[in-house]
Amino acid sequence: MAVTIQDIAERAGVSRGTVDRALNQRGRVNPEVADRVLRLADEMGYVPKHRKYETKKENLRLGIVTQLSKSSFMLEVNRGIHKAMAELAEMGIQVLLRESVSVDEQEQLAMIDELTAEGIQGLALMPVDCEGVREKINELTEEKKIPVVTFNSDIVGTKRNCFVGMDNKRSGQTAAGLMGMLTGGVGKIMVITGFFSSNVNNSRVDGFVGELKKSFPGLEAAGVQCSFDDDREVEKIIKSAMQSIPGINGLFLVSAGQKGIERAFRSLELERRPYTIIYDLTPENTDLLERDMADFLIDQDEYVQGYEPLHILADLILKKKEIQDEYRYTDINIKTKYNI
């Protein structure tokens, strides 16, 4: 029986995503871990290979729809998408990409309808969490028999085939644990989300606030404000909160707009800034860590989120390969200025 990435991951005691990055030399893997993975792969007789499909379907079309396409976290997601597109193109599989810069229900529904009209046989989707998209997914999977894989963000109440992405609620709980350690479990935390319509943002906030109540009763969520992923809004929210709410000693930013953090801190001329936790390993956020404008960064392995869904759909359609795991969670990676 052929050795799989999962076999290597279990032997090495790491995730499938870590093994995939090490084998494909995509970086962001501890050198010692990468060496162990490569050694085990060799010892176990792993034979790397591109996915090959028995039938070359020149007319097979897959669709993929994203949102927040200009956000910094999408850089790695898009790199994964385009890598998968290139590999599938070699197999004669066409991928039609539609990108939205915002979180807009009607725009996303129009994109899905457009792709359906162009004859796609499978859809990878970053869904807007709303009833219209929920109904559209169920129409695709139940009536049109078009499989749907959600990624980065998920949506409940649908017949989608599987989800690829981070366990966002668990990541929020992780952030709460980190904040508890930073603050000693005492104080007030300002929470800034991107969009209240985002399942990703809401899950992170729910996990964070729930864990604070459960494990850190001395920590209080001082409020949850929406920034629309705009750094100017992030700056305004932080300045307003710090000036009007006494005792804020923590800041949890669950989405984009991180540039506003430093501007707010410098404008306020704080003697000591609040402890700060942010998301996504982008160059700008790495810079914030290096210059002590943030304490922890939670990275969600965006490349895998972009890469895996298209291959899952191709396997499902061409190989009739059943999906074993409804949830394919990526790593929750905690970064500081010392390990970036």
Short mmCIF file of C-alpha atoms in Angstrom, two decimals:
data_model
loop_
_atom_site.label_atom_id
_atom_site.label_comp_id
_atom_site.label_asym_id
_atom_site.label_seq_id
_atom_site.Cartn_x
_atom_site.Cartn_y
_atom_site.Cartn_z
CA MET A 1 0.00 0.00 0.00
CA ALA A 2 1.40 3.40 -1.01
CA VAL A 3 2.67 5.67 1.77
CA THR A 4 0.58 8.82 2.13
CA ILE A 5 1.23 12.29 3.52
CA GLN A 6 -1.07 11.38 6.42
CA ASP A 7 1.11 8.34 7.23
CA ILE A 8 4.18 10.55 7.41
CA ALA A 9 2.35 13.16 9.48
CA GLU A 10 1.33 10.55 12.08
CA ARG A 11 4.87 9.18 12.33
CA ALA A 12 6.40 12.65 12.58
CA GLY A 13 3.79 13.95 15.02
CA VAL A 14 2.90 16.95 12.87
CA SER A 15 -0.02 18.00 10.67
CA ARG A 16 -0.61 17.08 7.03
CA GLY A 17 -0.08 20.72 6.09
CA THR A 18 3.37 20.76 7.70
CA VAL A 19 4.36 17.59 5.84
CA ASP A 20 3.06 19.03 2.56
CA ARG A 21 5.08 22.23 3.03
CA ALA A 22 8.24 20.31 3.92
CA LEU A 23 7.97 17.90 0.98
CA ASN A 24 7.27 20.72 -1.48
CA GLN A 25 9.85 23.10 0.03
CA ARG A 26 7.40 25.95 0.50
CA GLY A 27 9.15 27.24 3.61
CA ARG A 28 7.63 28.29 6.93
CA VAL A 29 8.62 24.97 8.48
CA ASN A 30 11.11 24.65 11.32
CA PRO A 31 14.31 23.29 9.68
CA GLU A 32 14.60 20.46 12.22
CA VAL A 33 10.98 19.45 11.58
CA ALA A 34 11.52 19.62 7.82
CA ASP A 35 14.60 17.40 8.08
CA ARG A 36 12.67 14.86 10.18
CA VAL A 37 9.80 14.82 7.69
CA LEU A 38 12.11 14.33 4.70
CA ARG A 39 14.03 11.57 6.49
CA LEU A 40 10.85 9.73 7.43
CA ALA A 41 9.48 10.10 3.90
CA ASP A 42 12.62 8.47 2.55
CA GLU A 43 12.62 5.70 5.19
CA MET A 44 8.94 4.92 4.61
CA GLY A 45 9.34 4.80 0.84
CA TYR A 46 7.14 7.77 0.03
CA VAL A 47 7.04 8.46 -3.70
CA PRO A 48 6.06 12.07 -4.46
CA LYS A 49 3.76 12.44 -7.40
CA HIS A 50 1.33 14.91 -8.90
CA ARG A 51 -2.29 13.91 -8.86
CA LYS A 52 -2.95 12.01 -12.08
CA TYR A 53 -6.37 11.26 -13.40
CA GLU A 54 -7.15 8.18 -15.44
CA THR A 55 -9.30 10.14 -17.86
CA LYS A 56 -8.11 13.43 -19.28
CA LYS A 57 -11.27 15.49 -19.38
CA GLU A 58 -10.68 18.42 -21.69
CA ASN A 59 -14.19 19.71 -21.02
CA LEU A 60 -14.12 19.45 -17.22
CA ARG A 61 -14.65 22.85 -15.65
CA LEU A 62 -14.35 23.80 -12.01
CA GLY A 63 -15.32 27.15 -10.54
CA ILE A 64 -13.81 29.02 -7.62
CA VAL A 65 -15.21 32.13 -5.95
CA THR A 66 -13.32 34.24 -3.40
CA GLN A 67 -14.05 37.39 -1.43
CA LEU A 68 -11.88 40.15 0.06
CA SER A 69 -9.51 39.61 -2.85
CA LYS A 70 -7.37 42.66 -2.05
CA SER A 71 -6.81 41.73 1.59
CA SER A 72 -3.25 40.91 2.57
CA PHE A 73 -4.14 37.43 3.87
CA MET A 74 -5.36 36.54 0.36
CA LEU A 75 -1.80 36.68 -1.01
CA GLU A 76 -1.05 33.16 0.22
CA VAL A 77 -4.57 31.90 -0.51
CA ASN A 78 -4.21 33.10 -4.10
CA ARG A 79 -0.77 31.52 -4.41
CA GLY A 80 -2.32 28.18 -3.46
CA ILE A 81 -5.22 28.68 -5.88
CA HIS A 82 -2.97 29.48 -8.83
CA LYS A 83 -0.65 26.57 -8.05
CA ALA A 84 -3.62 24.18 -8.10
CA MET A 85 -4.96 25.80 -11.27
CA ALA A 86 -1.63 25.26 -13.02
CA GLU A 87 -1.44 21.60 -11.96
CA LEU A 88 -5.01 20.90 -13.03
CA ALA A 89 -4.49 22.67 -16.36
CA GLU A 90 -1.81 20.07 -17.14
CA MET A 91 -4.55 17.44 -16.75
CA GLY A 92 -6.88 19.27 -19.11
CA ILE A 93 -9.04 20.62 -16.29
CA GLN A 94 -10.16 24.22 -16.65
CA VAL A 95 -10.66 26.38 -13.58
CA LEU A 96 -12.75 29.54 -13.77
CA LEU A 97 -11.88 32.07 -11.04
CA ARG A 98 -14.16 34.84 -9.83
CA GLU A 99 -12.92 37.33 -7.22
CA SER A 100 -14.78 39.90 -5.14
CA VAL A 101 -13.09 42.71 -3.22
CA SER A 102 -15.89 42.86 -0.64
CA VAL A 103 -18.30 40.65 1.31
CA ASP A 104 -21.41 41.08 -0.82
CA GLU A 105 -24.29 38.61 -1.04
CA GLN A 106 -25.69 39.71 -4.39
CA GLU A 107 -22.30 39.89 -6.05
CA GLN A 108 -21.43 36.40 -4.89
CA LEU A 109 -24.76 34.98 -6.02
CA ALA A 110 -24.26 36.57 -9.45
CA MET A 111 -20.77 35.03 -9.71
CA ILE A 112 -22.08 31.57 -8.82
CA ASP A 113 -24.87 31.88 -11.38
CA GLU A 114 -22.38 32.99 -14.01
CA LEU A 115 -20.12 30.01 -13.37
CA THR A 116 -23.08 27.63 -13.38
CA ALA A 117 -24.15 29.01 -16.75
CA GLU A 118 -20.62 28.35 -18.05
CA GLY A 119 -21.00 24.67 -17.20
CA ILE A 120 -18.88 24.11 -14.09
CA GLN A 121 -19.08 20.64 -12.57
CA GLY A 122 -17.70 21.56 -9.16
CA LEU A 123 -17.40 24.75 -7.08
CA ALA A 124 -14.87 25.91 -4.47
CA LEU A 125 -16.34 28.80 -2.49
CA MET A 126 -15.47 31.32 0.21
CA PRO A 127 -19.13 31.80 1.15
CA VAL A 128 -20.85 34.93 2.36
CA ASP A 129 -22.77 33.80 5.44
CA CYS A 130 -26.34 34.62 4.40
CA GLU A 131 -29.57 32.86 3.52
CA GLY A 132 -29.29 33.54 -0.22
CA VAL A 133 -25.90 31.84 -0.52
CA ARG A 134 -27.08 29.03 1.77
CA GLU A 135 -30.02 28.33 -0.54
CA LYS A 136 -27.78 28.56 -3.63
CA ILE A 137 -25.34 25.97 -2.27
CA ASN A 138 -28.17 23.56 -1.53
CA GLU A 139 -29.59 24.12 -5.00
CA LEU A 140 -26.23 23.26 -6.54
CA THR A 141 -25.57 20.15 -4.48
CA GLU A 142 -29.10 18.71 -4.32
CA GLU A 143 -30.75 19.76 -7.59
CA LYS A 144 -27.85 20.27 -10.00
CA LYS A 145 -25.59 17.61 -8.41
CA ILE A 146 -22.64 20.01 -8.43
CA PRO A 147 -20.31 19.35 -5.47
CA VAL A 148 -19.29 22.36 -3.37
CA VAL A 149 -16.19 22.69 -1.19
CA THR A 150 -16.05 25.73 1.09
CA PHE A 151 -12.71 27.14 2.17
CA ASN A 152 -11.37 29.78 4.55
CA SER A 153 -14.93 30.50 5.73
CA ASP A 154 -17.70 27.95 6.20
CA ILE A 155 -21.49 28.19 6.23
CA VAL A 156 -23.91 26.14 8.34
CA GLY A 157 -27.17 24.66 7.16
CA THR A 158 -25.94 23.57 3.74
CA LYS A 159 -25.19 20.33 1.92
CA ARG A 160 -21.68 21.43 0.95
CA ASN A 161 -19.32 18.47 0.66
CA CYS A 162 -16.52 19.61 2.95
CA PHE A 163 -14.69 22.60 4.42
CA VAL A 164 -10.97 23.40 4.15
CA GLY A 165 -9.66 25.97 6.61
CA MET A 166 -8.83 26.79 10.16
CA ASP A 167 -11.08 25.90 13.08
CA ASN A 168 -11.83 29.56 13.68
CA LYS A 169 -13.66 29.09 16.96
CA ARG A 170 -10.73 27.10 18.30
CA SER A 171 -8.35 29.82 17.10
CA GLY A 172 -10.40 32.37 19.06
CA GLN A 173 -10.11 30.18 22.13
CA THR A 174 -6.36 29.99 21.51
CA ALA A 175 -6.18 33.79 21.39
CA ALA A 176 -8.09 34.01 24.68
CA GLY A 177 -5.60 31.67 26.29
CA LEU A 178 -2.71 33.76 25.04
CA MET A 179 -4.36 36.96 26.24
CA GLY A 180 -4.96 35.42 29.64
CA MET A 181 -1.26 34.66 29.97
CA LEU A 182 -0.22 38.13 28.80
CA THR A 183 -2.53 40.01 31.15
CA GLY A 184 -2.37 37.69 34.13
CA GLY A 185 -6.09 37.15 33.67
CA VAL A 186 -7.12 40.65 34.71
CA GLY A 187 -8.30 43.62 32.65
CA LYS A 188 -10.44 44.73 29.72
CA ILE A 189 -10.00 43.57 26.13
CA MET A 190 -11.11 45.53 23.06
CA VAL A 191 -12.22 43.20 20.25
CA ILE A 192 -12.21 44.47 16.66
CA THR A 193 -13.82 42.37 13.93
CA GLY A 194 -13.88 42.93 10.19
CA PHE A 195 -17.46 42.20 9.11
CA PHE A 196 -20.39 41.06 11.22
CA SER A 197 -21.53 39.13 8.13
CA SER A 198 -18.34 37.02 8.12
CA ASN A 199 -18.61 33.51 9.53
CA VAL A 200 -14.82 33.52 10.03
CA ASN A 201 -14.84 36.72 12.07
CA ASN A 202 -17.88 35.71 14.12
CA SER A 203 -16.45 32.28 14.95
CA ARG A 204 -13.19 33.81 16.16
CA VAL A 205 -15.02 36.33 18.33
CA ASP A 206 -17.36 33.67 19.76
CA GLY A 207 -14.43 31.43 20.62
CA PHE A 208 -12.50 34.29 22.21
CA VAL A 209 -15.33 35.72 24.30
CA GLY A 210 -16.56 32.28 25.35
CA GLU A 211 -13.13 31.22 26.54
CA LEU A 212 -12.63 34.48 28.45
CA LYS A 213 -15.85 33.85 30.38
CA LYS A 214 -14.95 30.23 31.02
CA SER A 215 -11.27 30.43 31.94
CA PHE A 216 -10.51 34.07 32.74
CA PRO A 217 -13.36 35.62 34.74
CA GLY A 218 -11.11 38.55 35.60
CA LEU A 219 -10.91 39.52 31.92
CA GLU A 220 -13.77 41.46 30.36
CA ALA A 221 -14.53 41.98 26.68
CA ALA A 222 -14.92 45.77 26.61
CA GLY A 223 -16.82 45.65 23.33
CA VAL A 224 -16.80 44.26 19.80
CA GLN A 225 -16.43 46.87 17.07
CA CYS A 226 -16.64 46.40 13.27
CA SER A 227 -13.87 47.90 11.12
CA PHE A 228 -14.87 46.67 7.63
CA ASP A 229 -11.21 45.56 7.34
CA ASP A 230 -10.25 49.24 6.99
CA ASP A 231 -7.07 50.31 8.79
CA ARG A 232 -8.42 53.85 9.26
CA GLU A 233 -11.46 52.42 11.05
CA VAL A 234 -9.19 50.24 13.19
CA GLU A 235 -7.22 53.33 14.16
CA LYS A 236 -10.37 55.28 15.09
CA ILE A 237 -11.82 52.38 17.10
CA ILE A 238 -8.65 51.93 19.13
CA LYS A 239 -8.25 55.66 19.84
CA SER A 240 -11.90 56.05 20.85
CA ALA A 241 -11.85 52.99 23.11
CA MET A 242 -8.59 53.88 24.84
CA GLN A 243 -9.81 57.43 25.51
CA SER A 244 -13.31 56.55 26.71
CA ILE A 245 -13.00 53.17 28.47
CA PRO A 246 -10.63 53.05 31.45
CA GLY A 247 -8.59 49.93 32.08
CA ILE A 248 -8.18 48.52 28.56
CA ASN A 249 -5.00 46.46 28.56
CA GLY A 250 -5.62 44.11 25.62
CA LEU A 251 -6.52 44.33 21.94
CA PHE A 252 -7.74 41.41 19.81
CA LEU A 253 -7.99 42.14 16.08
CA VAL A 254 -9.65 39.21 14.34
CA SER A 255 -9.34 40.39 10.73
CA ALA A 256 -7.50 42.87 8.51
CA GLY A 257 -6.71 46.56 9.05
CA GLN A 258 -3.61 45.97 11.16
CA LYS A 259 -1.87 49.08 9.84
CA GLY A 260 -4.22 51.14 12.00
CA ILE A 261 -2.79 49.62 15.19
CA GLU A 262 0.56 51.38 15.07
CA ARG A 263 -0.95 54.69 14.00
CA ALA A 264 -3.36 54.57 16.93
CA PHE A 265 -0.67 53.67 19.43
CA ARG A 266 1.65 56.45 18.25
CA SER A 267 -1.14 59.03 18.13
CA LEU A 268 -2.20 58.22 21.70
CA GLU A 269 1.42 58.48 22.91
CA LEU A 270 0.83 55.62 25.30
CA GLU A 271 3.28 54.98 28.09
CA ARG A 272 2.47 51.30 27.65
CA ARG A 273 0.45 49.89 24.77
CA PRO A 274 -2.20 47.19 25.31
CA TYR A 275 -1.23 43.58 24.73
CA THR A 276 -2.12 42.86 21.12
CA ILE A 277 -3.01 39.70 19.16
CA ILE A 278 -3.50 39.74 15.38
CA TYR A 279 -4.03 37.26 12.53
CA ASP A 280 -2.22 36.24 9.32
CA LEU A 281 1.48 35.99 8.49
CA THR A 282 1.82 38.82 5.97
CA PRO A 283 4.88 41.06 5.50
CA GLU A 284 3.08 43.99 7.16
CA ASN A 285 2.07 41.91 10.16
CA THR A 286 5.53 40.39 10.47
CA ASP A 287 6.84 43.95 10.64
CA LEU A 288 4.41 44.75 13.48
CA LEU A 289 5.75 41.80 15.47
CA GLU A 290 9.38 42.70 14.83
CA ARG A 291 8.83 46.28 15.99
CA ASP A 292 6.89 45.26 19.11
CA MET A 293 3.56 46.66 17.97
CA ALA A 294 1.92 43.24 18.50
CA ASP A 295 2.69 40.31 20.80
CA PHE A 296 1.21 37.27 19.06
CA LEU A 297 0.14 36.48 15.52
CA ILE A 298 -2.11 33.54 14.65
CA ASP A 299 -1.43 32.13 11.20
CA GLN A 300 -3.97 29.91 9.44
CA ASP A 301 -1.90 28.25 6.67
CA GLU A 302 -3.61 30.17 3.87
CA TYR A 303 -1.71 28.46 1.03
CA VAL A 304 -3.29 25.09 1.83
CA GLN A 305 -6.73 26.71 1.98
CA GLY A 306 -6.32 27.90 -1.59
CA TYR A 307 -4.60 24.79 -2.91
CA GLU A 308 -6.63 21.87 -1.53
CA PRO A 309 -10.27 22.59 -2.53
CA LEU A 310 -9.74 22.37 -6.31
CA HIS A 311 -7.87 19.08 -5.99
CA ILE A 312 -10.57 17.70 -3.69
CA LEU A 313 -13.19 18.52 -6.33
CA ALA A 314 -11.11 16.96 -9.12
CA ASP A 315 -10.60 13.78 -7.09
CA LEU A 316 -14.31 13.64 -6.28
CA ILE A 317 -15.47 14.11 -9.87
CA LEU A 318 -12.86 12.15 -11.84
CA LYS A 319 -11.80 9.46 -9.39
CA LYS A 320 -15.17 9.19 -7.65
CA LYS A 321 -13.07 9.48 -4.51
CA GLU A 322 -15.31 9.82 -1.48
CA ILE A 323 -14.57 12.65 0.93
CA GLN A 324 -13.59 11.07 4.24
CA ASP A 325 -13.29 14.19 6.39
CA GLU A 326 -16.02 16.82 6.34
CA TYR A 327 -13.68 19.25 8.06
CA ARG A 328 -10.10 19.54 6.83
CA TYR A 329 -8.66 21.89 9.39
CA THR A 330 -5.39 23.68 8.72
CA ASP A 331 -2.84 24.42 11.42
CA ILE A 332 -3.30 27.09 14.07
CA ASN A 333 0.24 28.49 14.11
CA ILE A 334 1.27 30.91 16.87
CA LYS A 335 3.99 33.37 15.88
CA THR A 336 6.05 35.87 17.87
CA LYS A 337 8.94 38.11 16.82
CA TYR A 338 11.23 35.26 17.88
CA ASN A 339 9.93 32.55 15.50
CA ILE A 340 8.83 34.36 12.35
#
